[in-house]
C-alpha atoms as an extended CHARMM CRD file, in Angstrom:
* protein
*
        83  EXT
         1         1  ALA       CA           -120.3270000000      -41.0750000000       53.8960000000  PROA      1               0.0000000000
         2         2  ALA       CA           -118.2390000000      -43.2180000000       56.3700000000  PROA      2               0.0000000000
         3         3  ARG       CA           -119.4980000000      -46.4200000000       54.7330000000  PROA      3               0.0000000000
         4         4  VAL       CA           -118.4110000000      -45.1550000000       51.3070000000  PROA      4               0.0000000000
         5         5  GLN       CA           -114.9860000000      -44.3220000000       52.7020000000  PROA      5               0.0000000000
         6         6  ASP       CA           -114.6940000000      -47.6910000000       54.3400000000  PROA      6               0.0000000000
         7         7  ARG       CA           -115.6170000000      -49.5080000000       51.1150000000  PROA      7               0.0000000000
         8         8  THR       CA           -113.2250000000      -47.3610000000       49.0440000000  PROA      8               0.0000000000
         9         9  LEU       CA           -110.2190000000      -47.6570000000       51.3110000000  PROA      9               0.0000000000
        10        10  GLY       CA           -110.9000000000      -51.3790000000       51.9290000000  PROA      10              0.0000000000
        11        11  GLY       CA           -111.1030000000      -51.8590000000       48.2450000000  PROA      11              0.0000000000
        12        12  ILE       CA           -107.6910000000      -50.3800000000       47.8190000000  PROA      12              0.0000000000
        13        13  VAL       CA           -106.2680000000      -52.7540000000       50.4310000000  PROA      13              0.0000000000
        14        14  ALA       CA           -108.0080000000      -55.6850000000       48.7380000000  PROA      14              0.0000000000
        15        15  ASP       CA           -106.6640000000      -54.6910000000       45.3810000000  PROA      15              0.0000000000
        16        16  ASN       CA           -103.0350000000      -54.5560000000       46.7720000000  PROA      16              0.0000000000
        17        17  VAL       CA           -103.3010000000      -57.8390000000       48.5510000000  PROA      17              0.0000000000
        18        18  ALA       CA           -104.8910000000      -59.5540000000       45.4280000000  PROA      18              0.0000000000
        19        19  ALA       CA           -102.1580000000      -58.1060000000       43.1990000000  PROA      19              0.0000000000
        20        20  GLU       CA            -99.3460000000      -59.4930000000       45.4120000000  PROA      20              0.0000000000
        21        21  ALA       CA           -100.9700000000      -62.9570000000       45.0890000000  PROA      21              0.0000000000
        22        22  VAL       CA           -101.4670000000      -62.7450000000       41.3220000000  PROA      22              0.0000000000
        23        23  LEU       CA            -97.8440000000      -61.7320000000       40.9400000000  PROA      23              0.0000000000
        24        24  GLY       CA            -96.8110000000      -64.7880000000       42.9110000000  PROA      24              0.0000000000
        25        25  LEU       CA            -95.2390000000      -62.7010000000       45.6750000000  PROA      25              0.0000000000
        26        26  THR       CA            -97.3190000000      -64.3450000000       48.4620000000  PROA      26              0.0000000000
        27        27  THR       CA            -99.4110000000      -67.3110000000       49.4080000000  PROA      27              0.0000000000
        28        28  GLU       CA           -102.5950000000      -67.8320000000       51.4990000000  PROA      28              0.0000000000
        29        29  GLY       CA           -102.7920000000      -66.1280000000       54.8050000000  PROA      29              0.0000000000
        30        30  ALA       CA           -103.9670000000      -63.2220000000       56.8360000000  PROA      30              0.0000000000
        31        31  GLY       CA           -102.4250000000      -59.9290000000       57.8100000000  PROA      31              0.0000000000
        32        32  ARG       CA           -102.7790000000      -56.2160000000       58.5440000000  PROA      32              0.0000000000
        33        33  ALA       CA           -102.3160000000      -53.1150000000       56.4940000000  PROA      33              0.0000000000
        34        34  VAL       CA           -102.3790000000      -49.4440000000       57.2500000000  PROA      34              0.0000000000
        35        35  LEU       CA           -103.9940000000      -47.0650000000       54.8010000000  PROA      35              0.0000000000
        36        36  ALA       CA           -104.9470000000      -43.4650000000       55.2800000000  PROA      36              0.0000000000
        37        37  GLY       CA           -104.0630000000      -43.6440000000       58.9630000000  PROA      37              0.0000000000
        38        38  ARG       CA           -106.4490000000      -46.6050000000       59.4920000000  PROA      38              0.0000000000
        39        39  HSD       CA           -105.7490000000      -50.2270000000       60.2870000000  PROA      39              0.0000000000
        40        40  TRP       CA           -107.1720000000      -52.9740000000       58.1030000000  PROA      40              0.0000000000
        41        41  LEU       CA           -107.3400000000      -56.7490000000       58.5160000000  PROA      41              0.0000000000
        42        42  TRP       CA           -107.2510000000      -58.9570000000       55.3940000000  PROA      42              0.0000000000
        43        43  ARG       CA           -107.5770000000      -62.6260000000       54.7090000000  PROA      43              0.0000000000
        44        44  ARG       CA           -106.3760000000      -64.2540000000       51.4180000000  PROA      44              0.0000000000
        45        45  ASP       CA           -107.5180000000      -67.7210000000       50.3980000000  PROA      45              0.0000000000
        46        46  ILE       CA           -106.2210000000      -69.5430000000       47.3490000000  PROA      46              0.0000000000
        47        47  GLN       CA           -108.1570000000      -72.4760000000       45.8690000000  PROA      47              0.0000000000
        48        48  PRO       CA           -108.0230000000      -74.7050000000       42.8340000000  PROA      48              0.0000000000
        49        49  THR       CA           -110.5900000000      -73.9320000000       40.1040000000  PROA      49              0.0000000000
        50        50  GLY       CA           -110.9380000000      -77.3810000000       38.5830000000  PROA      50              0.0000000000
        51        51  VAL       CA           -109.2140000000      -76.0390000000       35.5200000000  PROA      51              0.0000000000
        52        52  ALA       CA           -105.6320000000      -77.1860000000       35.1050000000  PROA      52              0.0000000000
        53        53  GLY       CA           -103.1530000000      -74.2960000000       35.5690000000  PROA      53              0.0000000000
        54        54  LEU       CA           -105.5990000000      -71.8840000000       37.1980000000  PROA      54              0.0000000000
        55        55  GLU       CA           -106.1020000000      -70.7860000000       40.7810000000  PROA      55              0.0000000000
        56        56  ARG       CA           -108.8470000000      -68.7530000000       42.3790000000  PROA      56              0.0000000000
        57        57  ILE       CA           -107.7990000000      -66.0760000000       44.9330000000  PROA      57              0.0000000000
        58        58  GLU       CA           -110.3100000000      -64.4760000000       47.2220000000  PROA      58              0.0000000000
        59        59  VAL       CA           -109.3880000000      -61.5720000000       49.4990000000  PROA      59              0.0000000000
        60        60  ARG       CA           -111.6040000000      -60.1460000000       52.2060000000  PROA      60              0.0000000000
        61        61  VAL       CA           -110.9350000000      -56.9450000000       54.0470000000  PROA      61              0.0000000000
        62        62  SER       CA           -112.4280000000      -55.3780000000       57.1600000000  PROA      62              0.0000000000
        63        63  SER       CA           -111.4500000000      -52.4160000000       59.2860000000  PROA      63              0.0000000000
        64        64  GLN       CA           -109.8890000000      -53.0340000000       62.5570000000  PROA      64              0.0000000000
        65        65  GLU       CA           -112.5690000000      -50.8520000000       64.1760000000  PROA      65              0.0000000000
        66        66  ASP       CA           -115.3000000000      -53.2850000000       62.9140000000  PROA      66              0.0000000000
        67        67  VAL       CA           -114.0680000000      -56.7130000000       62.0940000000  PROA      67              0.0000000000
        68        68  THR       CA           -117.6440000000      -58.1040000000       61.6650000000  PROA      68              0.0000000000
        69        69  ASP       CA           -118.2740000000      -55.8330000000       58.6710000000  PROA      69              0.0000000000
        70        70  GLU       CA           -116.5790000000      -56.7320000000       55.4470000000  PROA      70              0.0000000000
        71        71  ALA       CA           -115.3130000000      -53.4970000000       53.8310000000  PROA      71              0.0000000000
        72        72  ALA       CA           -114.2820000000      -55.2170000000       50.5150000000  PROA      72              0.0000000000
        73        73  ARG       CA           -113.8530000000      -58.4540000000       48.7160000000  PROA      73              0.0000000000
        74        74  ARG       CA           -111.9960000000      -59.2870000000       45.6510000000  PROA      74              0.0000000000
        75        75  ILE       CA           -111.8650000000      -62.5530000000       43.5970000000  PROA      75              0.0000000000
        76        76  VAL       CA           -109.0490000000      -62.8560000000       41.0310000000  PROA      76              0.0000000000
        77        77  PHE       CA           -107.4660000000      -65.7170000000       39.1390000000  PROA      77              0.0000000000
        78        78  ARG       CA           -103.8400000000      -66.5710000000       38.4290000000  PROA      78              0.0000000000
        79        79  ALA       CA           -102.0500000000      -69.0190000000       36.1400000000  PROA      79              0.0000000000
        80        80  THR       CA            -99.9800000000      -71.6690000000       37.8130000000  PROA      80              0.0000000000
        81        81  GLY       CA            -97.0650000000      -73.6830000000       36.5160000000  PROA      81              0.0000000000
        82        82  PRO       CA            -94.6470000000      -72.6970000000       33.7100000000  PROA      82              0.0000000000
        83        83  SER       CA            -95.5060000000      -69.6070000000       31.8630000000  PROA      83              0.0000000000
């Protein structure tokens, strides 16, 4: 049950971090988030896709209690340049 909770909460953190990047509010980096009274560590990497005007965003999240175990990962894409 604890693993399901980790994956669910980590997924929410990953979704939020990915959404910020898709909306163009942030860039690459790492940070911390608090959700449900727990501390989460996240890493966001942005890479070119080889397709003009499109970037790949990968977000990885782990709980602060166990940084070696990835709780969630999201891969999303965003358009670049003029809209």
